[in-house]
PDB file of C-alpha atoms in Angstrom:
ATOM      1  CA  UNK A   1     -35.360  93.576   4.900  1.00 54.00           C
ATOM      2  CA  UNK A   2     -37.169  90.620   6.458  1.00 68.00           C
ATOM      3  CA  UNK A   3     -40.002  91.033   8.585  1.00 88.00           C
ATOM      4  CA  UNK A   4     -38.354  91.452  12.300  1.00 89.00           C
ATOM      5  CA  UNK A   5     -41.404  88.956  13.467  1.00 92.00           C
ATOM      6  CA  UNK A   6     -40.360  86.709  11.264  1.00 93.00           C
ATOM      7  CA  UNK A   7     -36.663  86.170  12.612  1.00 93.00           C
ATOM      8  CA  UNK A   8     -38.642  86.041  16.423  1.00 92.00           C
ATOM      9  CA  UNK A   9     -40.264  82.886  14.734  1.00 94.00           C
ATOM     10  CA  UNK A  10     -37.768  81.792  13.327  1.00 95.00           C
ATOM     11  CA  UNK A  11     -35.282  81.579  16.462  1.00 94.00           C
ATOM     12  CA  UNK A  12     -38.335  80.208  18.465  1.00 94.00           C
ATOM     13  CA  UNK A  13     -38.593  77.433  16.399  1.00 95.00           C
ATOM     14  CA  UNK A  14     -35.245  76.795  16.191  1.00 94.00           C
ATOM     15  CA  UNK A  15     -34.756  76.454  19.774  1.00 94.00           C
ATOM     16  CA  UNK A  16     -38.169  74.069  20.499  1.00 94.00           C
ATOM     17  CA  UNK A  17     -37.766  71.957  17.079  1.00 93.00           C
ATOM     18  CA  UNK A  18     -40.695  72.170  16.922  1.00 93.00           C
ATOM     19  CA  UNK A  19     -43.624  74.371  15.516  1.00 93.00           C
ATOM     20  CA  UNK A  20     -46.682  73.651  18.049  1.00 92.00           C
ATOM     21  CA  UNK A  21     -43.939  74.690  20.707  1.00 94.00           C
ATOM     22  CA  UNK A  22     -42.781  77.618  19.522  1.00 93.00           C
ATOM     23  CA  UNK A  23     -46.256  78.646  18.602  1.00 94.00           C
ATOM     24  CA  UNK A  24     -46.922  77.854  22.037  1.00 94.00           C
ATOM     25  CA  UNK A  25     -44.397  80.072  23.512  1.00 92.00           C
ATOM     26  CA  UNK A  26     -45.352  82.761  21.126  1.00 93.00           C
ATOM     27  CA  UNK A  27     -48.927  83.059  21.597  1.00 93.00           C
ATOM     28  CA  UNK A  28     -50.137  82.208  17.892  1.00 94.00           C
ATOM     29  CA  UNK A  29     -51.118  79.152  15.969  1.00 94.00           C
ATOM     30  CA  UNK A  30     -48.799  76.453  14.553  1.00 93.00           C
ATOM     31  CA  UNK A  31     -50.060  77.516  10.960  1.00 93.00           C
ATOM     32  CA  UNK A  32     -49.082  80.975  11.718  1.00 94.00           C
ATOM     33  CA  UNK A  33     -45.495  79.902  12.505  1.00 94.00           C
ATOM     34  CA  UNK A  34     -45.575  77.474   9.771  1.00 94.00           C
ATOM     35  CA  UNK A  35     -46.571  79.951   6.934  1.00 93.00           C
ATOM     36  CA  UNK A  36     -43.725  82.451   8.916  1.00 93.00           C
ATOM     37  CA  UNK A  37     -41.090  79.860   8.332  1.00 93.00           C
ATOM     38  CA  UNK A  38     -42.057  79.284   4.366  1.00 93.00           C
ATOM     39  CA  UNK A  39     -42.460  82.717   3.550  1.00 93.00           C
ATOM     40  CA  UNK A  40     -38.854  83.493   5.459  1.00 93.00           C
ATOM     41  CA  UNK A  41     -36.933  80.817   3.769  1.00 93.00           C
ATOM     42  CA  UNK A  42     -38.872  82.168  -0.111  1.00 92.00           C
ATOM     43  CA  UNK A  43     -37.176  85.416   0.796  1.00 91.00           C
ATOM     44  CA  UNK A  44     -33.717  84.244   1.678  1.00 91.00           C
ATOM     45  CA  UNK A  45     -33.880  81.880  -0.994  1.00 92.00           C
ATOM     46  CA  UNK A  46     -32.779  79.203   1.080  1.00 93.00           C
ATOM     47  CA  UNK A  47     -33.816  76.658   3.378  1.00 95.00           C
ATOM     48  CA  UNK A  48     -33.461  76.617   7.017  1.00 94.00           C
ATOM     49  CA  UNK A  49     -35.361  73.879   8.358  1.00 95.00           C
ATOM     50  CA  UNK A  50     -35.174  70.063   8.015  1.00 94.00           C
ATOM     51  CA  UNK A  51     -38.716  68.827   8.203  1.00 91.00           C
ATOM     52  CA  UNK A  52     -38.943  65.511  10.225  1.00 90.00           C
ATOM     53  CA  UNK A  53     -41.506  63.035  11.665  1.00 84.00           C
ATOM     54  CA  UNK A  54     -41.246  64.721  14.970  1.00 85.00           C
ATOM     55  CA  UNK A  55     -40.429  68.404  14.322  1.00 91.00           C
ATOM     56  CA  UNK A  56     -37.584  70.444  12.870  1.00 93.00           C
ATOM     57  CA  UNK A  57     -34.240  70.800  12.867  1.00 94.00           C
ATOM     58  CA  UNK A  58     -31.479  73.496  11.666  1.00 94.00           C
ATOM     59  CA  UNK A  59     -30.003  73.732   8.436  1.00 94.00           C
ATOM     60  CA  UNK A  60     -26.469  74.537   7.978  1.00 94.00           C
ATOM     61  CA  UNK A  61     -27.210  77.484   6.333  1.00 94.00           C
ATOM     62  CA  UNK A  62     -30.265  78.101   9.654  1.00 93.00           C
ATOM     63  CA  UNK A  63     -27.593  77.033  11.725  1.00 94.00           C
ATOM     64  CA  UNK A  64     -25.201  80.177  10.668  1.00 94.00           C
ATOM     65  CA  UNK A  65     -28.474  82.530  10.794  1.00 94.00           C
ATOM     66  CA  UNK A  66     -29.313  81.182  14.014  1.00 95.00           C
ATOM     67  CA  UNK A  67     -26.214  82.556  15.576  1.00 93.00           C
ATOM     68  CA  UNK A  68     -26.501  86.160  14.177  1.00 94.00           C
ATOM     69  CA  UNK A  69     -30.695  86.048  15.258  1.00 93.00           C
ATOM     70  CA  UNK A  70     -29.894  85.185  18.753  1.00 93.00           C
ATOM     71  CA  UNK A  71     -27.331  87.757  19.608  1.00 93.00           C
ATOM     72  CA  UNK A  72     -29.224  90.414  17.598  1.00 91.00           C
ATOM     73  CA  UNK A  73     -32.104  89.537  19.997  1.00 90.00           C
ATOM     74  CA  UNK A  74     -29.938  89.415  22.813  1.00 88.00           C
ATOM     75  CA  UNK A  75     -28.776  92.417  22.379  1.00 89.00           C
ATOM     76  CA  UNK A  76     -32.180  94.507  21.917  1.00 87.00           C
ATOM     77  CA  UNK A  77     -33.751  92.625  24.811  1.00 85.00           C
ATOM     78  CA  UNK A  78     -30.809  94.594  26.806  1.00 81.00           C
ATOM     79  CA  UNK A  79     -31.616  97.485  25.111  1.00 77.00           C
ATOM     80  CA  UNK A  80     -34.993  97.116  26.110  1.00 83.00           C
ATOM     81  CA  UNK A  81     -33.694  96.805  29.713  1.00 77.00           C
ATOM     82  CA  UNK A  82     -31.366  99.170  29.480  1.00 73.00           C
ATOM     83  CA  UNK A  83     -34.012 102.070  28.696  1.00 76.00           C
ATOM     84  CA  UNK A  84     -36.700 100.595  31.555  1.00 76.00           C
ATOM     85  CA  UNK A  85     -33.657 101.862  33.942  1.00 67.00           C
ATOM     86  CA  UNK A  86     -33.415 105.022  32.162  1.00 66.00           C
ATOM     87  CA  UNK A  87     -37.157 105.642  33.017  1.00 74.00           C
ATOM     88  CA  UNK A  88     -37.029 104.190  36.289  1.00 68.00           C
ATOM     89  CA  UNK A  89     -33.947 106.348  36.968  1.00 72.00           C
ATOM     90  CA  UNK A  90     -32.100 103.142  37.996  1.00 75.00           C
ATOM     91  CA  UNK A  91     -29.354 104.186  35.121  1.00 78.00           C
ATOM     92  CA  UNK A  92     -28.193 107.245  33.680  1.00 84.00           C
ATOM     93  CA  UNK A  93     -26.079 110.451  33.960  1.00 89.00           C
ATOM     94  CA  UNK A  94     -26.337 113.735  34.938  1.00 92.00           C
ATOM     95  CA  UNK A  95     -23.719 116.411  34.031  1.00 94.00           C
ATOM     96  CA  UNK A  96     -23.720 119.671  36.573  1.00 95.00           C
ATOM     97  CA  UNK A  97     -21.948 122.909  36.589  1.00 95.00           C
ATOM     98  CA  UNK A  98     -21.334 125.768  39.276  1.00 94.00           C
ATOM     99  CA  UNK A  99     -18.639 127.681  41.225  1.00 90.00           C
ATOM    100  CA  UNK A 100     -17.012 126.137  43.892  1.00 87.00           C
ATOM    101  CA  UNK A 101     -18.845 128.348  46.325  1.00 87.00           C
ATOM    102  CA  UNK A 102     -22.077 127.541  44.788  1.00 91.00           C
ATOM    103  CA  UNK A 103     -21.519 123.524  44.333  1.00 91.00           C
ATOM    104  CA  UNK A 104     -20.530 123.466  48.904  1.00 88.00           C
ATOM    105  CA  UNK A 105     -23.104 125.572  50.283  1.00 87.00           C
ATOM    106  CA  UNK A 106     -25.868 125.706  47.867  1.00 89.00           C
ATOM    107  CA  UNK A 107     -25.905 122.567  45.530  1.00 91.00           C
ATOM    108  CA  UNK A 108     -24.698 119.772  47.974  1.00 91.00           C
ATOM    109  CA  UNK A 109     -27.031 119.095  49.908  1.00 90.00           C
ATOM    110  CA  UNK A 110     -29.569 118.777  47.159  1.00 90.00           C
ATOM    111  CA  UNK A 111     -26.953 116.331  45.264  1.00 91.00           C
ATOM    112  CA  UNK A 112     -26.720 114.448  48.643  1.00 92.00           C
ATOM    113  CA  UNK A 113     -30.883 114.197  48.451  1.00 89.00           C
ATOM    114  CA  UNK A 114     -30.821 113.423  44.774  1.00 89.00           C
ATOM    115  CA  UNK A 115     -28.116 110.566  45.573  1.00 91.00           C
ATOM    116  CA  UNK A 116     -29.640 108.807  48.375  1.00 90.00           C
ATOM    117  CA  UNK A 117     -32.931 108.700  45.793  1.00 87.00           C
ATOM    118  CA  UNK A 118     -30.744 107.346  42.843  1.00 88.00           C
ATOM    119  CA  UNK A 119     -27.541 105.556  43.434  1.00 89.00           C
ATOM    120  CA  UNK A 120     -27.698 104.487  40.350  1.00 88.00           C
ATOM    121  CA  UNK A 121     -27.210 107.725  38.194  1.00 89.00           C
ATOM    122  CA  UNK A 122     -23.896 109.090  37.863  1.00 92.00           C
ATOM    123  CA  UNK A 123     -22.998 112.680  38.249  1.00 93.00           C
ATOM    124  CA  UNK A 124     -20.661 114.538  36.691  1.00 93.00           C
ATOM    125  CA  UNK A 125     -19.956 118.025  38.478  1.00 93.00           C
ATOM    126  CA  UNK A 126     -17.871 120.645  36.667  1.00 93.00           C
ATOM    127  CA  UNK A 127     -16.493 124.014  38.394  1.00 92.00           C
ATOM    128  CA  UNK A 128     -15.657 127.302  37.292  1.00 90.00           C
ATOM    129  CA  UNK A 129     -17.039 130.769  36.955  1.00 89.00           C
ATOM    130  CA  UNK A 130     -20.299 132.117  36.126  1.00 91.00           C
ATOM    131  CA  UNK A 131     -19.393 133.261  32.230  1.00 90.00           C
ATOM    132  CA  UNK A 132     -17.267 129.913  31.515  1.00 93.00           C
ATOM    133  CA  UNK A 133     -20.275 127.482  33.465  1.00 94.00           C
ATOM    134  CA  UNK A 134     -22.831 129.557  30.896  1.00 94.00           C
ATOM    135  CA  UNK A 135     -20.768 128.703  28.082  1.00 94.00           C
ATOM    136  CA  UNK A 136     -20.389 124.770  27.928  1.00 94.00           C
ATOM    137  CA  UNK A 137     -24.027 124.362  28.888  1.00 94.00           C
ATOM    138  CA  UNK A 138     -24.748 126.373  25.640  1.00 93.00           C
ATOM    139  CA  UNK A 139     -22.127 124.011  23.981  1.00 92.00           C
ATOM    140  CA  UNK A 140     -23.946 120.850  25.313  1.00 91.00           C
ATOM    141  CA  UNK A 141     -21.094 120.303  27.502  1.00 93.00           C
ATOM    142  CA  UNK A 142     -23.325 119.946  30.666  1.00 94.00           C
ATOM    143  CA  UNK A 143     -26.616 119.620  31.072  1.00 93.00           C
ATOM    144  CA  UNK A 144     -27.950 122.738  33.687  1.00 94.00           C
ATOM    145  CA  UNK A 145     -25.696 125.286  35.538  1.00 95.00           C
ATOM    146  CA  UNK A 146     -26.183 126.896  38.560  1.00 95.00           C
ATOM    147  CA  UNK A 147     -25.100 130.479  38.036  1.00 94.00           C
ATOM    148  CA  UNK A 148     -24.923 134.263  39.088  1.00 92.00           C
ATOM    149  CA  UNK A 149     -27.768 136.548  38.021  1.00 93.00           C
ATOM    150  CA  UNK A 150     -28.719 137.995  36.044  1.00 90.00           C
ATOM    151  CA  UNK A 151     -27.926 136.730  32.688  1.00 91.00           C
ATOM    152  CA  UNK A 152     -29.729 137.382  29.460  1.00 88.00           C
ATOM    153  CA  UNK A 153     -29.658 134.778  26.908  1.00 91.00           C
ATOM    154  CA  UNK A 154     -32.542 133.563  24.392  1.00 92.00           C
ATOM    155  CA  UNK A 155     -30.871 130.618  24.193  1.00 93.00           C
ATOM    156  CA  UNK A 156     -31.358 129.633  28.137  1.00 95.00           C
ATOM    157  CA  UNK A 157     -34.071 129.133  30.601  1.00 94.00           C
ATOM    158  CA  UNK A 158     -33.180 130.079  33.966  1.00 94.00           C
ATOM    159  CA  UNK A 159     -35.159 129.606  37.205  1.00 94.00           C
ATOM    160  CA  UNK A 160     -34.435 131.541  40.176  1.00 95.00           C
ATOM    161  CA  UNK A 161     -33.820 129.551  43.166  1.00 94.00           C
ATOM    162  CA  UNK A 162     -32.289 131.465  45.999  1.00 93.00           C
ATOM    163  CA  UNK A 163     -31.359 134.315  46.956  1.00 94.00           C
ATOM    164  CA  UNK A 164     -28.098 135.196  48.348  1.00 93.00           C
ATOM    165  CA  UNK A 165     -27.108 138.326  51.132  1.00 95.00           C
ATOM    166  CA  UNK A 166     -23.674 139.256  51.270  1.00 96.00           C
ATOM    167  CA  UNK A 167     -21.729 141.228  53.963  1.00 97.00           C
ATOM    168  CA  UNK A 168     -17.995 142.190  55.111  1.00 98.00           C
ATOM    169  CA  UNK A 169     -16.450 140.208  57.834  1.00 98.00           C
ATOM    170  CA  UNK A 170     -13.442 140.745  59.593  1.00 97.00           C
ATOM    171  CA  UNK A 171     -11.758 139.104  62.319  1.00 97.00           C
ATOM    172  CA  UNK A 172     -10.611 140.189  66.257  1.00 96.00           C
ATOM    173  CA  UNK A 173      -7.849 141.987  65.062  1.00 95.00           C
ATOM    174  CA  UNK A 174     -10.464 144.647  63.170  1.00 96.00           C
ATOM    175  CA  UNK A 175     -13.330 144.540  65.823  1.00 95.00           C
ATOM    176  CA  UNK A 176     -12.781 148.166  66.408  1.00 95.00           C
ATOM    177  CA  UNK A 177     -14.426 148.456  63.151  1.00 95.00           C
ATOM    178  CA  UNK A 178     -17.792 146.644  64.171  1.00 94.00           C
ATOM    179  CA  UNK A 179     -18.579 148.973  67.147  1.00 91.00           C
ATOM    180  CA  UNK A 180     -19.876 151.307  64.298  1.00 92.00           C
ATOM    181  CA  UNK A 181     -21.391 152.237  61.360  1.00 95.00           C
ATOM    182  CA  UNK A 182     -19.179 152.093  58.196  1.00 96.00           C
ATOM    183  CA  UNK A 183     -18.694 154.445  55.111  1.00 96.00           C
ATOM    184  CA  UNK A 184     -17.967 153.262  51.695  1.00 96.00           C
ATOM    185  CA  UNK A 185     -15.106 155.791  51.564  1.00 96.00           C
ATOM    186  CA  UNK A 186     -14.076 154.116  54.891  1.00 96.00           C
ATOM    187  CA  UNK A 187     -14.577 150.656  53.447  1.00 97.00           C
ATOM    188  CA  UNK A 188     -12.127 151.754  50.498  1.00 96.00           C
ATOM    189  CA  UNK A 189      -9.188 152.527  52.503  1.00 95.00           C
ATOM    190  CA  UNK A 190      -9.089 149.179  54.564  1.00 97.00           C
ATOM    191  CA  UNK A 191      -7.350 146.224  53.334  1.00 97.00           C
ATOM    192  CA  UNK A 192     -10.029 144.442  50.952  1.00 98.00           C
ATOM    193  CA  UNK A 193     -10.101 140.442  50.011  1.00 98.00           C
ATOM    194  CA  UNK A 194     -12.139 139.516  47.304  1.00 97.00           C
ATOM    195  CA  UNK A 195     -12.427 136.620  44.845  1.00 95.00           C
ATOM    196  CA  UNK A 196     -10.515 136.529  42.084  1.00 92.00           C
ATOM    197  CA  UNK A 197     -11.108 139.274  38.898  1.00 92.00           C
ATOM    198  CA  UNK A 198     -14.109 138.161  36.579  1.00 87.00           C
ATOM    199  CA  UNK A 199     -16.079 136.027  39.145  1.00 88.00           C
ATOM    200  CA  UNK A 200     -19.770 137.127  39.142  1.00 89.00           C
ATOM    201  CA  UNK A 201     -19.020 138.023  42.986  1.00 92.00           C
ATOM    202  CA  UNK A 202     -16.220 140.206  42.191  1.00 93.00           C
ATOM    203  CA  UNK A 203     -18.213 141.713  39.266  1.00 93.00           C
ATOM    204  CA  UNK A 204     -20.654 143.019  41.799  1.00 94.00           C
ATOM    205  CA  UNK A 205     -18.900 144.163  44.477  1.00 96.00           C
ATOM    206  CA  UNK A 206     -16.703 146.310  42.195  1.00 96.00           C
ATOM    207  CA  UNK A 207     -19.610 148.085  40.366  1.00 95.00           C
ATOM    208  CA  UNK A 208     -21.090 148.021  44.057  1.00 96.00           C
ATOM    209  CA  UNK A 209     -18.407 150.579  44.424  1.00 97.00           C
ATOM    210  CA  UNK A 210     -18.088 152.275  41.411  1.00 96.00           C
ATOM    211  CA  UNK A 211     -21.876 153.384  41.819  1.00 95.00           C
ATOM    212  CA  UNK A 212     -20.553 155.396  45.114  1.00 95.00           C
ATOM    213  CA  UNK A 213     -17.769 156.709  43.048  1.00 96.00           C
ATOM    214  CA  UNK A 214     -14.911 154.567  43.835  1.00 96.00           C
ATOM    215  CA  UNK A 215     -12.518 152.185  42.380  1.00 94.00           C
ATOM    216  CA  UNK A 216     -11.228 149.845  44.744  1.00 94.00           C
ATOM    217  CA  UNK A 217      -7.853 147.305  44.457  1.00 93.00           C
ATOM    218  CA  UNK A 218      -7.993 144.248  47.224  1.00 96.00           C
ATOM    219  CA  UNK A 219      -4.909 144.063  48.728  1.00 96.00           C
ATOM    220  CA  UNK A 220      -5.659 139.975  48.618  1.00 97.00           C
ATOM    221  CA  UNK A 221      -7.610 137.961  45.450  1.00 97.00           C
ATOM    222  CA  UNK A 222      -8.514 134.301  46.023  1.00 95.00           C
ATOM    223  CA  UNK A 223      -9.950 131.532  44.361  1.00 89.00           C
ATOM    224  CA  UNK A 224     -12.466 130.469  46.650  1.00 88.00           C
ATOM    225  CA  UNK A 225     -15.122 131.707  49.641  1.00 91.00           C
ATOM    226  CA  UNK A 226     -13.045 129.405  52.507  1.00 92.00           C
ATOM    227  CA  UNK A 227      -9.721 130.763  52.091  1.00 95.00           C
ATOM    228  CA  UNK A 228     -11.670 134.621  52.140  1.00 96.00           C
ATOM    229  CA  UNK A 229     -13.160 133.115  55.185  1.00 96.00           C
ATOM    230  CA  UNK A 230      -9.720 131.724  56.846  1.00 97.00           C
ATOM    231  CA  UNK A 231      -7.520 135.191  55.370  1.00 97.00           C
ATOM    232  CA  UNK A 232     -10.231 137.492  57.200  1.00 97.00           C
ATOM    233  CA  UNK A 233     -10.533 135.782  60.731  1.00 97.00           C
ATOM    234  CA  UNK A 234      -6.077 135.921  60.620  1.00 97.00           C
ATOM    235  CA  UNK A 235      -6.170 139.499  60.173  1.00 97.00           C
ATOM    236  CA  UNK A 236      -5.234 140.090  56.704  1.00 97.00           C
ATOM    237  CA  UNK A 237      -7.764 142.886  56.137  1.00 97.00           C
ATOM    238  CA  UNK A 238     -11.717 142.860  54.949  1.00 98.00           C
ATOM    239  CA  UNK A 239     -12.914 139.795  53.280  1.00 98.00           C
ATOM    240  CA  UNK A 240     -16.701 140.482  50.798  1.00 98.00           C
ATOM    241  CA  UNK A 241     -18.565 137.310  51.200  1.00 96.00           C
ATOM    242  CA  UNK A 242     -21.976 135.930  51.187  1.00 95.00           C
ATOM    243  CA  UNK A 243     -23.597 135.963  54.852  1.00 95.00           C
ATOM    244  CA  UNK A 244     -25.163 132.299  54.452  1.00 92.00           C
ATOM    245  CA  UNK A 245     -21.981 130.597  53.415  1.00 93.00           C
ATOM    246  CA  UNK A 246     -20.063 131.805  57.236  1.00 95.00           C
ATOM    247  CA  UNK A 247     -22.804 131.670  59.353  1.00 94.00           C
ATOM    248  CA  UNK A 248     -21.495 129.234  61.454  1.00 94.00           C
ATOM    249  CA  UNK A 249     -18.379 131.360  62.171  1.00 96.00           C
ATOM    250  CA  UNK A 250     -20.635 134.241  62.376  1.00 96.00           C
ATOM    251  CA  UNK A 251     -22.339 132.287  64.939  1.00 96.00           C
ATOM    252  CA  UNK A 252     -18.868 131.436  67.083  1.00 96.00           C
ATOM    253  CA  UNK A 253     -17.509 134.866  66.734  1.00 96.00           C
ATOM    254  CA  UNK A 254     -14.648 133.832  64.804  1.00 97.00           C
ATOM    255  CA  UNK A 255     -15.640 136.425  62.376  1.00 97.00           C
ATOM    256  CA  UNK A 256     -17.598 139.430  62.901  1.00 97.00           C
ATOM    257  CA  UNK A 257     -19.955 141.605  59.882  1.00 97.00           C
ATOM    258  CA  UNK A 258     -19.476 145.056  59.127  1.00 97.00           C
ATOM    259  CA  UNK A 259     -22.345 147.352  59.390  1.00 97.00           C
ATOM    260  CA  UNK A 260     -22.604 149.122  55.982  1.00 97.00           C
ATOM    261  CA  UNK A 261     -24.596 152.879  55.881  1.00 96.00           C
ATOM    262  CA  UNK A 262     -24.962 152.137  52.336  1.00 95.00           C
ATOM    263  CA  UNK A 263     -26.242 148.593  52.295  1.00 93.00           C
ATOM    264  CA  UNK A 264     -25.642 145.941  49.672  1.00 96.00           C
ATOM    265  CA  UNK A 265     -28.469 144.688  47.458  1.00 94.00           C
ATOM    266  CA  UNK A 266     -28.820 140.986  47.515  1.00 94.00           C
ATOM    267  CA  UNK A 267     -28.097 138.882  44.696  1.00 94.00           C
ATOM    268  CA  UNK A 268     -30.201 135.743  42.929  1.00 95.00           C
ATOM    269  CA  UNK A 269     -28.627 132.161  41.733  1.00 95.00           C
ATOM    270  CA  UNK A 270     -30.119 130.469  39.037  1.00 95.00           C
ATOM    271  CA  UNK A 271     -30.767 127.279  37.870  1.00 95.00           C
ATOM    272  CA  UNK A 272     -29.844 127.447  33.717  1.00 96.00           C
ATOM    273  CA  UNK A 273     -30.944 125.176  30.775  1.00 94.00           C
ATOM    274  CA  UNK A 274     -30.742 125.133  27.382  1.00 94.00           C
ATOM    275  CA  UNK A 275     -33.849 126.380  25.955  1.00 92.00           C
ATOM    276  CA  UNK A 276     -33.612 124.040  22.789  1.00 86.00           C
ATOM    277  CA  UNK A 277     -32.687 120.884  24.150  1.00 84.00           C
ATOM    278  CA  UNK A 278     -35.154 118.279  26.333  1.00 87.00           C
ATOM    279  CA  UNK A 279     -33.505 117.403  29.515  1.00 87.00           C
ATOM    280  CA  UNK A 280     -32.617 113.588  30.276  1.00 87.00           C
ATOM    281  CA  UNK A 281     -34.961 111.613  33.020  1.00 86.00           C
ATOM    282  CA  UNK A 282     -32.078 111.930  34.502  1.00 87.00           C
ATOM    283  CA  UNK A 283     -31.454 115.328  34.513  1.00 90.00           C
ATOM    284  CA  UNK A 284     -34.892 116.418  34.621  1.00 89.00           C
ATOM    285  CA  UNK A 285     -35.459 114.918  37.846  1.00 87.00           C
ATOM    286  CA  UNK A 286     -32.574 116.587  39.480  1.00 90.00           C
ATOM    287  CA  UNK A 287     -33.887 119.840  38.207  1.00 90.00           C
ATOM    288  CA  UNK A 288     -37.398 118.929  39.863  1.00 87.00           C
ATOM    289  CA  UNK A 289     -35.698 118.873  43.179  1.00 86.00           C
ATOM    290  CA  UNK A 290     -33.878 121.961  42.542  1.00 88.00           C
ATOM    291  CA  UNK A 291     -37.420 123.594  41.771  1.00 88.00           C
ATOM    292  CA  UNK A 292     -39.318 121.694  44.630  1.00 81.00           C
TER     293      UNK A 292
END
């Protein structure tokens, strides 16, 4: 392989015809591009320069080389640029995954802040539950994951980065049930609506339960925390949900909290990397807004 400072020389040269030029441009002496030139053409075994009165000039066989050089060039230079974007997170991608519930009310409005700061970086947001988020980050997949705690893996780091409260909420047609305090055996017997079997929500309401000795059946399983929301303020029975993600109809009255005598304990999100594998710039600076 020839000397990559060479081939710089070389299409220098080529482009001023001249060797006190291109040593110019290149910050060295015309010697220095002289002995560049000889010791480029020895190696090639051919010659790539005419040598005339008033500079140089291209060889057929420079001419061909010339063509290859400058696109080579062409391309690292953008190469070059393309990583000084990287680093000044003008470029880039970041690959996110959470629950639906987790992406509206808890990632959002960082995403939004992240965003405005970097227009430039595309995100890629994936849904799905807790166990199946966990999974493709340890596949590479995605880069962090918001999830459910706890979780024990040696193969993840996970931060802690809020805490969630959850409660029962009914609408007007079960406010008879708000003027007092609730049992768990009374809780059992109403119409229940919960998220759908295997969600880390659903997972902890259920052994919630089974701690007090019973095994509940919803009368109504969903996919996500808005249609719990909408199925609880129309009547349909007892929807579990967290307390921050309705607070607004909390706030309205358009749904109402049970009061529990045996209270719930509150549950953490994390934030989830791969232990083995160094974040992107990109990546890494969502997470640092995450951890802010």
């Amino acid at each position: 392989m020839i000397n990559l400072e060479w081939y710089r020389i070389f299409l220098h040269t080529a482009k001023c015809r001249n060797l006190t030029k291109a040593a110019q441009e290149l910050h060295i002496t015309q010697p220095s591009v002289s002995y560049a030139i000889k010791q480029m053409e020895e190696a090639i075994g051919l010659k790539l320069f005419h040598r005339l009165s008033k500079g140089v000039e291209l060889t057929e066989e420079g001419r061909t080389l010339f063509d290859y050089v400058e696109q080579s060039f062409a391309m690292l230079d953008s190469g070059q640029k393309h990583l000084l974007n990287l680093k000044q997170l003008h470029q880039g991608e970041i690959r996110i995954g959470a629950s639906d519930s987790l992406i509206k009310h808890l990632l959002l409005p960082q995403l939004n802040a992240y965003h405005r700061q970097y227009p430039g970086i595309r995100i890629r947001l994936s849904h799905g539950k807790t166990g199946e988020i966990t999974k493709r980050l340890k596949e590479g997949e995605i880069d962090c994951a918001i999830v459910h705690l706890p979780i024990e893996d040696s193969d993840l780091t996970i931060h802690t980065i809020a805490t969630l409260e959850d409660c029962f909420v009914v609408g007007e047609d079960f406010r008879e049930w708000t003027n007092c305090s609730i049992s768990t055996k009374e809780l059992a017997r109403l119409p229940l609506i919960f998220l759908s079997p295997g969600s880390s929500t659903r997972v902890s309401i259920e052994k919630w339960f089974a701690l007090q000795g019973f095994a509940v059946n919803p009368d109504i399983e969903l996919g996500n925390i808005d249609l719990l929301a909408e199925f609880a303020r129309l009547g349909y029975g007892v929807a579990f949900i967290s307390r921050s993600f309705v607070q607004d109809e909390l706030r309205s009255g358009t749904l109402l909290e049970l009061t529990l005598q045996e209270p719930l304990p509150p549950r953490s999100i994390g934030l989830a990397v791969r232990r083995d594998m160094k974040l992107s710039l990109a990546a890494e600076g969502f997470v640092q807004i995450l951890l802010a």
